Tab-separated table of C-alpha atoms and ligand atoms in Angstrom:
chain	number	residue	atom	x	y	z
J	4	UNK	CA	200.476	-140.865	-106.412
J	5	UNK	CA	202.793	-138.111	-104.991
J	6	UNK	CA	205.501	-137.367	-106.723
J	7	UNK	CA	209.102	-137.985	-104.990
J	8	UNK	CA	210.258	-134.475	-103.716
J	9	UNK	CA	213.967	-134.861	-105.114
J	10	UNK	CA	212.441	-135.232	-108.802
J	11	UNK	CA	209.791	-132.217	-108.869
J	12	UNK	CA	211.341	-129.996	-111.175
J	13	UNK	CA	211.119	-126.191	-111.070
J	14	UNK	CA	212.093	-123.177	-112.850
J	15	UNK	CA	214.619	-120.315	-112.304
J	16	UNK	CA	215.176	-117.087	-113.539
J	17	UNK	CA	217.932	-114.849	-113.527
J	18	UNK	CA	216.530	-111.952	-114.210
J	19	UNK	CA	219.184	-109.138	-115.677
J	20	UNK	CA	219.523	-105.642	-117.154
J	21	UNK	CA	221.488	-106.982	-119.774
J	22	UNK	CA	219.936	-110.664	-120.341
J	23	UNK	CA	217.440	-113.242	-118.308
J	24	UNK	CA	218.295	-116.621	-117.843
J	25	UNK	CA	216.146	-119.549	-117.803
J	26	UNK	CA	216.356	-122.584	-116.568
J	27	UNK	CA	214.332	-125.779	-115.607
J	28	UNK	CA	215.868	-128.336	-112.916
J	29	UNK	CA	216.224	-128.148	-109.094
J	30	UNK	CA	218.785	-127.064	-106.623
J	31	UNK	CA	219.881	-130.448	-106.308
J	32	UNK	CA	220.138	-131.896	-109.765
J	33	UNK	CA	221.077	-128.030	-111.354
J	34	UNK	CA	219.594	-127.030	-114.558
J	35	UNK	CA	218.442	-129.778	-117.438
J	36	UNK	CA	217.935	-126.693	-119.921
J	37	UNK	CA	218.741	-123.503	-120.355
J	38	UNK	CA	218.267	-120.127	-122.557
J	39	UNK	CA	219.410	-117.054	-122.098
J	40	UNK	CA	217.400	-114.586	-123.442
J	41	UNK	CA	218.114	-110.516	-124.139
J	42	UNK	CA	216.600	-108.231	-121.913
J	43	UNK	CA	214.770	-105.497	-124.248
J	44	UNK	CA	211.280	-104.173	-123.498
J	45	UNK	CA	209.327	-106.400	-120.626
J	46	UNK	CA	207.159	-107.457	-123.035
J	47	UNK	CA	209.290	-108.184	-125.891
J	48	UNK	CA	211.701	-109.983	-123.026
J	49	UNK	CA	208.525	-111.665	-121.012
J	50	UNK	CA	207.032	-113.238	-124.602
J	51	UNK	CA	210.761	-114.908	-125.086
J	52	UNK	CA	210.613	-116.289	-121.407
J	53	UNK	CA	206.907	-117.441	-122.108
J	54	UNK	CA	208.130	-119.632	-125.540
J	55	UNK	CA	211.030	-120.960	-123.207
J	56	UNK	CA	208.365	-122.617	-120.827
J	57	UNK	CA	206.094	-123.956	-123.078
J	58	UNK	CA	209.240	-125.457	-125.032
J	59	UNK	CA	210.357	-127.006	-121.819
J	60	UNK	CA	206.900	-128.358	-121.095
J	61	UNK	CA	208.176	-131.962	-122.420
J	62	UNK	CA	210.442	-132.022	-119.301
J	63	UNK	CA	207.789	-132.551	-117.077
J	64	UNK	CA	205.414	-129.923	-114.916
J	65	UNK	CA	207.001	-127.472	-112.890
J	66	UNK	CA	206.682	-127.543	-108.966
J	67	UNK	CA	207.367	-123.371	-109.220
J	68	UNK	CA	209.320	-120.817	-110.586
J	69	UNK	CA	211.759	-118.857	-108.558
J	70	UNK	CA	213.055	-115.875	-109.575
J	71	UNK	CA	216.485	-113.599	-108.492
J	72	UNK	CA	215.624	-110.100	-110.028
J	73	UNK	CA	217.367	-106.928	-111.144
J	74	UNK	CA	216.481	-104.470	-108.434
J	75	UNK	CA	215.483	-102.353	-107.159
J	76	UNK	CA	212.114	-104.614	-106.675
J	77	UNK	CA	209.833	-104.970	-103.914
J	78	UNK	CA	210.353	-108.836	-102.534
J	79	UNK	CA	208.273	-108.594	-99.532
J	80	UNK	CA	205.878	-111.398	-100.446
J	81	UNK	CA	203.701	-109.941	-97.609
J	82	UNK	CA	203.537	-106.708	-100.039
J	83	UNK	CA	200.870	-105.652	-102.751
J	84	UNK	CA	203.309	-104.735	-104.984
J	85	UNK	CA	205.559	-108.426	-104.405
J	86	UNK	CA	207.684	-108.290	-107.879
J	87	UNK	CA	207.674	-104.810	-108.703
J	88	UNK	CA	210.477	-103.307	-110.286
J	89	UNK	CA	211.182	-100.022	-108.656
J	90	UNK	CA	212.889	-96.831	-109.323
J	91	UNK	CA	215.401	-97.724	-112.351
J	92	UNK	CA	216.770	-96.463	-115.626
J	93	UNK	CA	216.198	-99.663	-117.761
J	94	UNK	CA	213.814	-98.339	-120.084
J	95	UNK	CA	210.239	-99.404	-119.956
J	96	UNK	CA	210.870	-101.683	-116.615
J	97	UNK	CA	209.566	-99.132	-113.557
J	98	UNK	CA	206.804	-100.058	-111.817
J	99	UNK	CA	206.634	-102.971	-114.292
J	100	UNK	CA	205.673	-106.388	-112.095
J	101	UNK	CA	208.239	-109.376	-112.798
J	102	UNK	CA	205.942	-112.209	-110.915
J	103	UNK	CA	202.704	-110.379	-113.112
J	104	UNK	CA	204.575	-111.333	-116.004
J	105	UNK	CA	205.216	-114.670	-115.473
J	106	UNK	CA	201.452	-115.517	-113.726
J	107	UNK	CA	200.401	-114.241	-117.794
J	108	UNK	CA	201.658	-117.691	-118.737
J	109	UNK	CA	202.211	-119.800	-115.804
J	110	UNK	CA	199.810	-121.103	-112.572
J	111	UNK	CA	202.493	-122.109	-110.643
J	112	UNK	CA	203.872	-121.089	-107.306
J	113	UNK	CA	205.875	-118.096	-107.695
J	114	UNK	CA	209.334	-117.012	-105.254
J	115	UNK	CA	211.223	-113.645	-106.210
J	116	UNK	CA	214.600	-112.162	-104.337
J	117	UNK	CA	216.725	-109.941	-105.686
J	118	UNK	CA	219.410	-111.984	-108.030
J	119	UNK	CA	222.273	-111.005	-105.647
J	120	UNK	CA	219.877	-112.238	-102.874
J	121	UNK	CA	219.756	-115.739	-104.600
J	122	UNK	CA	223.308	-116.099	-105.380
J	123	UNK	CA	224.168	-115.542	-101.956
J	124	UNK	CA	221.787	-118.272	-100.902
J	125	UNK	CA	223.567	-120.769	-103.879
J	126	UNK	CA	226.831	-119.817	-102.282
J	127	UNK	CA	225.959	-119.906	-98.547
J	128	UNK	CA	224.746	-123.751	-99.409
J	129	UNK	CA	228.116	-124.546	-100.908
J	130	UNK	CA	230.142	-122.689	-98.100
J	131	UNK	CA	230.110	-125.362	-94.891
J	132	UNK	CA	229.355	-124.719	-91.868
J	133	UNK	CA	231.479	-122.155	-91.303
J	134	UNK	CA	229.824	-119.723	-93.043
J	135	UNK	CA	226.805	-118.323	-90.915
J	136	UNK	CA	226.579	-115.225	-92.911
J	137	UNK	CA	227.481	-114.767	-96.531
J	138	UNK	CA	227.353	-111.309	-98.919
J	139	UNK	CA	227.715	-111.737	-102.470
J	140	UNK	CA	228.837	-108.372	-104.407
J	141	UNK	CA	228.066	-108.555	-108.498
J	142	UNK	CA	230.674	-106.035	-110.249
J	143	UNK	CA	228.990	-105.870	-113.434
J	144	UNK	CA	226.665	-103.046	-115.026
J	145	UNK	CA	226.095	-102.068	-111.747
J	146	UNK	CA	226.872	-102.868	-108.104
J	147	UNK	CA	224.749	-105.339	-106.068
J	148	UNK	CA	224.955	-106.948	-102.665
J	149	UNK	CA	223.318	-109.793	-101.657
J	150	UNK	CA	223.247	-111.444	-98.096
J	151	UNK	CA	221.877	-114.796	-96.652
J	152	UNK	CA	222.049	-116.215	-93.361
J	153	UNK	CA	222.140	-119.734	-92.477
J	154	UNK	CA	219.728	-119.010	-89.848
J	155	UNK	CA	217.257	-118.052	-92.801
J	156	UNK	CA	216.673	-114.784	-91.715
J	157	UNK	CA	217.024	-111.925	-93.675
J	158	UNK	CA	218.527	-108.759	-94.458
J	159	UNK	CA	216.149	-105.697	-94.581
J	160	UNK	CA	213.042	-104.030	-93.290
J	161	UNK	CA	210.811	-101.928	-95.348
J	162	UNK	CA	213.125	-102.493	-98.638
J	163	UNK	CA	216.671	-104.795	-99.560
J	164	UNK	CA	220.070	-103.779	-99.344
J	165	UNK	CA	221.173	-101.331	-102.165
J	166	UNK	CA	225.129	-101.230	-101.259
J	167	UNK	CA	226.482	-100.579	-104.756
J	168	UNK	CA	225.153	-97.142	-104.263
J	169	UNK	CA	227.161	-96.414	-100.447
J	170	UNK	CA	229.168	-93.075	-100.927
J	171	UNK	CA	233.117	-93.798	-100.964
J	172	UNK	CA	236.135	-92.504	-100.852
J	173	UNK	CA	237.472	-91.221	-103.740
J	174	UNK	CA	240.612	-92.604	-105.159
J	175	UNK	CA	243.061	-89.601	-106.095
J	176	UNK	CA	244.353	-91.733	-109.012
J	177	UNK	CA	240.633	-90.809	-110.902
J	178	UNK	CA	241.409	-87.564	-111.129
J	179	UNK	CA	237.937	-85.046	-111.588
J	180	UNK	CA	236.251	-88.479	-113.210
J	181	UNK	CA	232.362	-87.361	-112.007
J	182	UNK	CA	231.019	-91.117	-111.687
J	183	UNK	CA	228.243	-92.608	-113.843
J	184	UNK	CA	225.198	-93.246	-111.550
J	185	UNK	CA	222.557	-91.652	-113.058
J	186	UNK	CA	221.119	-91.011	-109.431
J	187	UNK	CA	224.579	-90.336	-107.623
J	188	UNK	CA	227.443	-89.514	-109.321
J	189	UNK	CA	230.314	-90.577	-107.610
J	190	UNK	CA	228.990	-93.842	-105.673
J	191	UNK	CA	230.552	-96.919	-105.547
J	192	UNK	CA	228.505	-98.073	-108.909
J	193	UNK	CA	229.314	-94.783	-110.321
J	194	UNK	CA	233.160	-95.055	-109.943
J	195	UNK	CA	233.057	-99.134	-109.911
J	196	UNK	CA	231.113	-100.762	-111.978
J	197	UNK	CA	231.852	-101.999	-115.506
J	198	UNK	CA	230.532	-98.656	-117.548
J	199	UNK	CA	232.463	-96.527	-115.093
J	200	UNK	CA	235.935	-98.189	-116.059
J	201	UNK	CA	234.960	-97.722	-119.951
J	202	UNK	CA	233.714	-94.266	-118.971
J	203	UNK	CA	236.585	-92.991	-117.037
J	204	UNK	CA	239.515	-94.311	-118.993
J	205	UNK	CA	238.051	-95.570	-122.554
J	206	UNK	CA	239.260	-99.341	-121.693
J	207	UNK	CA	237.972	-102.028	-122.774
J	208	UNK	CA	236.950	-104.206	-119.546
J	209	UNK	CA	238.279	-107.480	-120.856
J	210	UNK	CA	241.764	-106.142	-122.414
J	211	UNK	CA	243.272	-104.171	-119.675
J	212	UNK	CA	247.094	-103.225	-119.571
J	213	UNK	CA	249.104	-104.447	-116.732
J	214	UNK	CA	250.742	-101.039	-115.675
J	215	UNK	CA	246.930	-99.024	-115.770
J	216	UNK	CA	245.380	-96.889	-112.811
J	217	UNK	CA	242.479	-99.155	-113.194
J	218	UNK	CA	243.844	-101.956	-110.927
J	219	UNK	CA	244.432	-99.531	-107.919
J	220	UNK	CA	241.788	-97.818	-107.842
J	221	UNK	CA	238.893	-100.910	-108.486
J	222	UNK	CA	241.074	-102.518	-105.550
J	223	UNK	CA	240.704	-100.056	-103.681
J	224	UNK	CA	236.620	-98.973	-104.016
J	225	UNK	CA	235.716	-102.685	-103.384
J	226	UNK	CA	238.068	-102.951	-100.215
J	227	UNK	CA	236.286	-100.336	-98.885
J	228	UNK	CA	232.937	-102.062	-100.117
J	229	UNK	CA	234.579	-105.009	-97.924
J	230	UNK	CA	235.429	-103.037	-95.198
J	231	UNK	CA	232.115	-101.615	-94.962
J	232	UNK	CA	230.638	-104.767	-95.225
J	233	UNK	CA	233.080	-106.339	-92.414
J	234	UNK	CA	232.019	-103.611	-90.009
J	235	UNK	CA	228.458	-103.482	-90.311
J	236	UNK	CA	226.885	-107.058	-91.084
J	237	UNK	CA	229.961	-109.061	-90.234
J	238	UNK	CA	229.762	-111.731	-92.717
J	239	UNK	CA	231.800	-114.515	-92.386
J	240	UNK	CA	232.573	-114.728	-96.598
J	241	UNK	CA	232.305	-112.563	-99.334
J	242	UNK	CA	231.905	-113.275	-102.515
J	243	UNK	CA	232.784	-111.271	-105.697
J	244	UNK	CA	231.064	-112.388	-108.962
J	245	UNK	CA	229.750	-110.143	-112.092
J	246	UNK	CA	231.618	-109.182	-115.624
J	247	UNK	CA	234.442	-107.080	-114.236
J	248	UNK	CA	235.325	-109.752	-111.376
J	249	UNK	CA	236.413	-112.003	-114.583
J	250	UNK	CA	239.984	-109.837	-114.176
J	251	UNK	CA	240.634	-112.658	-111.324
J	252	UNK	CA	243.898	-110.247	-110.560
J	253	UNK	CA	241.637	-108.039	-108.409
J	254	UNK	CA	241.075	-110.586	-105.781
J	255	UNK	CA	244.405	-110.302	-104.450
J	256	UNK	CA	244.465	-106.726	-104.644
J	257	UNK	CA	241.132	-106.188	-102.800
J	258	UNK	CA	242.026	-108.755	-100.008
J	259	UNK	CA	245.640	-106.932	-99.835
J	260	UNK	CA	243.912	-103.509	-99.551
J	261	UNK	CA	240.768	-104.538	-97.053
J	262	UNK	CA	243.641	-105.775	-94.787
J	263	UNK	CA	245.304	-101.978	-95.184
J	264	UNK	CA	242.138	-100.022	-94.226
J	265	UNK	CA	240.668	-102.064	-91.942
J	266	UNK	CA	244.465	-102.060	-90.007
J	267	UNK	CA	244.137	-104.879	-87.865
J	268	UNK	CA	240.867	-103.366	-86.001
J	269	UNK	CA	238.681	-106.510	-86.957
J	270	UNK	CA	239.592	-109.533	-84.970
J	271	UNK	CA	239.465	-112.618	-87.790
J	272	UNK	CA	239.710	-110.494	-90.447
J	273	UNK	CA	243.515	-109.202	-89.824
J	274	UNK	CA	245.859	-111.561	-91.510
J	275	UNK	CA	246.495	-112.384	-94.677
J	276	UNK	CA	245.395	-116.466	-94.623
J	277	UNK	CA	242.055	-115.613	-93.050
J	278	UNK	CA	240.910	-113.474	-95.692
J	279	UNK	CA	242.001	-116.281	-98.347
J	280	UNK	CA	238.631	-117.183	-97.503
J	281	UNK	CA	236.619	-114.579	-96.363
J	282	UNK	CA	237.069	-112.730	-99.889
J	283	UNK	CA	236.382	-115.258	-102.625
J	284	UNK	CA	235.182	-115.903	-106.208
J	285	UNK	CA	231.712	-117.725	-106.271
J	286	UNK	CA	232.058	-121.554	-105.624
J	287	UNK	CA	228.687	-122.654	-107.792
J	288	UNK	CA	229.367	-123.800	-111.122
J	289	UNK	CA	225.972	-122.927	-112.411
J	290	UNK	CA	225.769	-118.801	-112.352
J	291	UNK	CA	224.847	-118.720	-108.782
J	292	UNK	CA	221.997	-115.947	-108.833
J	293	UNK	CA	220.088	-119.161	-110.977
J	294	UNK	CA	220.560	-121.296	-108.494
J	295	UNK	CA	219.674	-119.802	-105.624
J	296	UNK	CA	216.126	-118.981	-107.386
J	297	UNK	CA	215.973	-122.709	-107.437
J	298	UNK	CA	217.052	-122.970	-103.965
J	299	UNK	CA	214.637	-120.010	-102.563
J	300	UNK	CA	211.265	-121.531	-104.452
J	301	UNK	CA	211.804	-124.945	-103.045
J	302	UNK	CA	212.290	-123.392	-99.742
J	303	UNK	CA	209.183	-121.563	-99.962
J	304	UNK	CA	207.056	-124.286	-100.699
J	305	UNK	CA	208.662	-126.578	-97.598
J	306	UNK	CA	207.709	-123.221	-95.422
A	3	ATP	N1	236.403	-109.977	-118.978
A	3	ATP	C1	235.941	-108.851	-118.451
A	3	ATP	N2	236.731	-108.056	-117.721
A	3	ATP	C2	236.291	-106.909	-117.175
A	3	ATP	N3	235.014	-106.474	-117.299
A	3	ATP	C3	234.174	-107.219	-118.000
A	3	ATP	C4	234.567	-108.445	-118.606
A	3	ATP	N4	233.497	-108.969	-119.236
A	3	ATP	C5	232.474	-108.106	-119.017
A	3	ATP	N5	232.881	-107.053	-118.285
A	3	ATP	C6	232.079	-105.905	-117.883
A	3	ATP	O1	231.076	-106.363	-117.001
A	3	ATP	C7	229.842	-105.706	-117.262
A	3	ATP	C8	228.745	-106.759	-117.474
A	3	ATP	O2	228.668	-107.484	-116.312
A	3	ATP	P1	227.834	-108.835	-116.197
A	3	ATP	O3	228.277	-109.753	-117.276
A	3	ATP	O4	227.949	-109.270	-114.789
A	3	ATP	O5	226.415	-108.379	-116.570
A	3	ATP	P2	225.310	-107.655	-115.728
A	3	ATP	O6	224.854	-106.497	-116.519
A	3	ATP	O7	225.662	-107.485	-114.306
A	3	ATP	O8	224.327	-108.769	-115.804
A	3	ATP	P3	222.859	-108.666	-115.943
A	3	ATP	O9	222.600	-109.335	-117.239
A	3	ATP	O10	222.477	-109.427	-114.728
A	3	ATP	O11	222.489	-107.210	-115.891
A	3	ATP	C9	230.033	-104.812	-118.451
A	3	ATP	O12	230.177	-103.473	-118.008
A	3	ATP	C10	231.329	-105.310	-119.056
A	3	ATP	O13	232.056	-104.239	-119.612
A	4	ZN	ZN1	224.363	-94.481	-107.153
């Protein structure tokens, strides 16, 4: 008998630096359990990952597993290498294969994006119509963008997006701070993300004072992310999730300041109302990088 689409169940990862997140469910009914599990060594992290499957095995059988990964990874499934975690810093995880480690345990079929990739595809499905184009930025260890059409196509040629690394301007405000990317310095991720903010001024990320440099100048390197992002892909929406994007005051701020630089250039993004909505926190009440790995397996098998 074949089984009704709308009850297959499948799996999702969220695959992290800092922790992985599994799940079993669909994009429709969201997850039915979950774990999150510490990212260590791949092995120590894929054996955890492993026991969560087999535990969830009295759920039912799996239609396939989709994955949003760390990056940077190769997610051509056309490629070789399809799951391979590239150059990186996270000990023991270069050149280590993310879909490898889950085929040790699991015969399923297998979809991997990069986890900003999938949470722009989670968001895109809850944004209407409207939205042709949506870029999700993660402000959290590091800096990742995401895009998905509506069309289906994608963003990219021979690798994905890596625009947490794009070279800004710096803000005077951070003084002779030299930036924290291991490869770059002073990029956006260097000067941005959550380490640089502990780095630069010895905060701590959730208790920030009211009167601190830190809200200028974060405003101010992710409006220029935005206005970046306005003037190359156009994307209708933008959405800001990750650890440092809890401090909900900096939505206002980066809207206010995207509006400054841009300076009325970009027709539909030049008043204040419109980019109510074309800067936003993530709609999905799942996390949405999850849910978008359930969303880009099931489209992969209807393909
Ligand atoms: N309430 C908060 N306000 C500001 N910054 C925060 C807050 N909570 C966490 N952060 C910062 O966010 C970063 C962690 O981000 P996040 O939780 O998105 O994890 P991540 O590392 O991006 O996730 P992953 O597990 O996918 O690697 C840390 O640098 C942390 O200091
Ligand atoms: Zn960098």
């Amino acid at each position: 008998m074949e089984r009704n689409q709308d009850m297959t169940l499948f799996g999702a990862i969220e695959a992290g630096g800092t922790k992985f997140v599994c799940a079993v469910g669909s994009a429709g009914r969201g997850s039915l359990r979950t774990a999150t599990i510490p990212t260590r060594d791949p092995q120590a992290t894929f054996a955890d990952v492993a026991a969560f499957f087999a535990e969830a095995a009295d759920l039912g059988p799996l239609g396939g597993i989709g994955v949003g990964s760390f990056g940077p990874v190769r997610i051509d499934p056309e490629a070789s290498d399809y799951g391979r975690i590239l150059r990186t810093p996270k000990p023991g995880w270069e050149g280590f294969n993310i879909l490898e480690g889950i085929r040790a345990f699991s015969g399923v079929p297998l979809a991997l994006d990069t986890d900003v990739n999938t949470a722009a595809l989670a968001e895109l499905a809850l944004a209407g119509p409207a939205v042709r184009q949506l870029a999700y930025v993660t402000v959290g260890t590091g800096i990742g963008v995401g895009f998905a059409r509506a069309d289906g196509g994608l963003t990219g040629g021979f690798a994905h997006p890596e625009m947490g690394h794009i070279l800004v301007r710096r803000h005077p405000l951070h003084g002779d701070f030299a930036g924290n990317c291991p490869f770059h310095g002073d990029c956006l991720e260097g000067l941005a993300a959550g380490p640089a903010l502990i780095r630069a001024w010895g905060l701590t990320p959730s208790h920030i004072p009211e009167e601190h440099p830190f809200w200028e100048t974060e405003a101010d390197y992710l409006a220029q992310l935005c206005m970046t992002l306005f003037l190359t892909c156009v994307p209708d929406r933008i959405v800001f999730g990750g650890g440092v994007m809890k401090q909900e005051r900096l939505f206002p701020m980066i809207r206010a300041r995207t509006l400054e630089l841009l300076a009325g250039y970009l027709q539909g993004a030049d008043e204040a109302a419109a980019m109510e909505a074309r800067i936003t926190a993530p709609l999905s009440s799942e996390p949405p990088g999850l849910i978008g790995a359930y969303q880009l397996i099931e489209r992969r098998l209807r393909t």
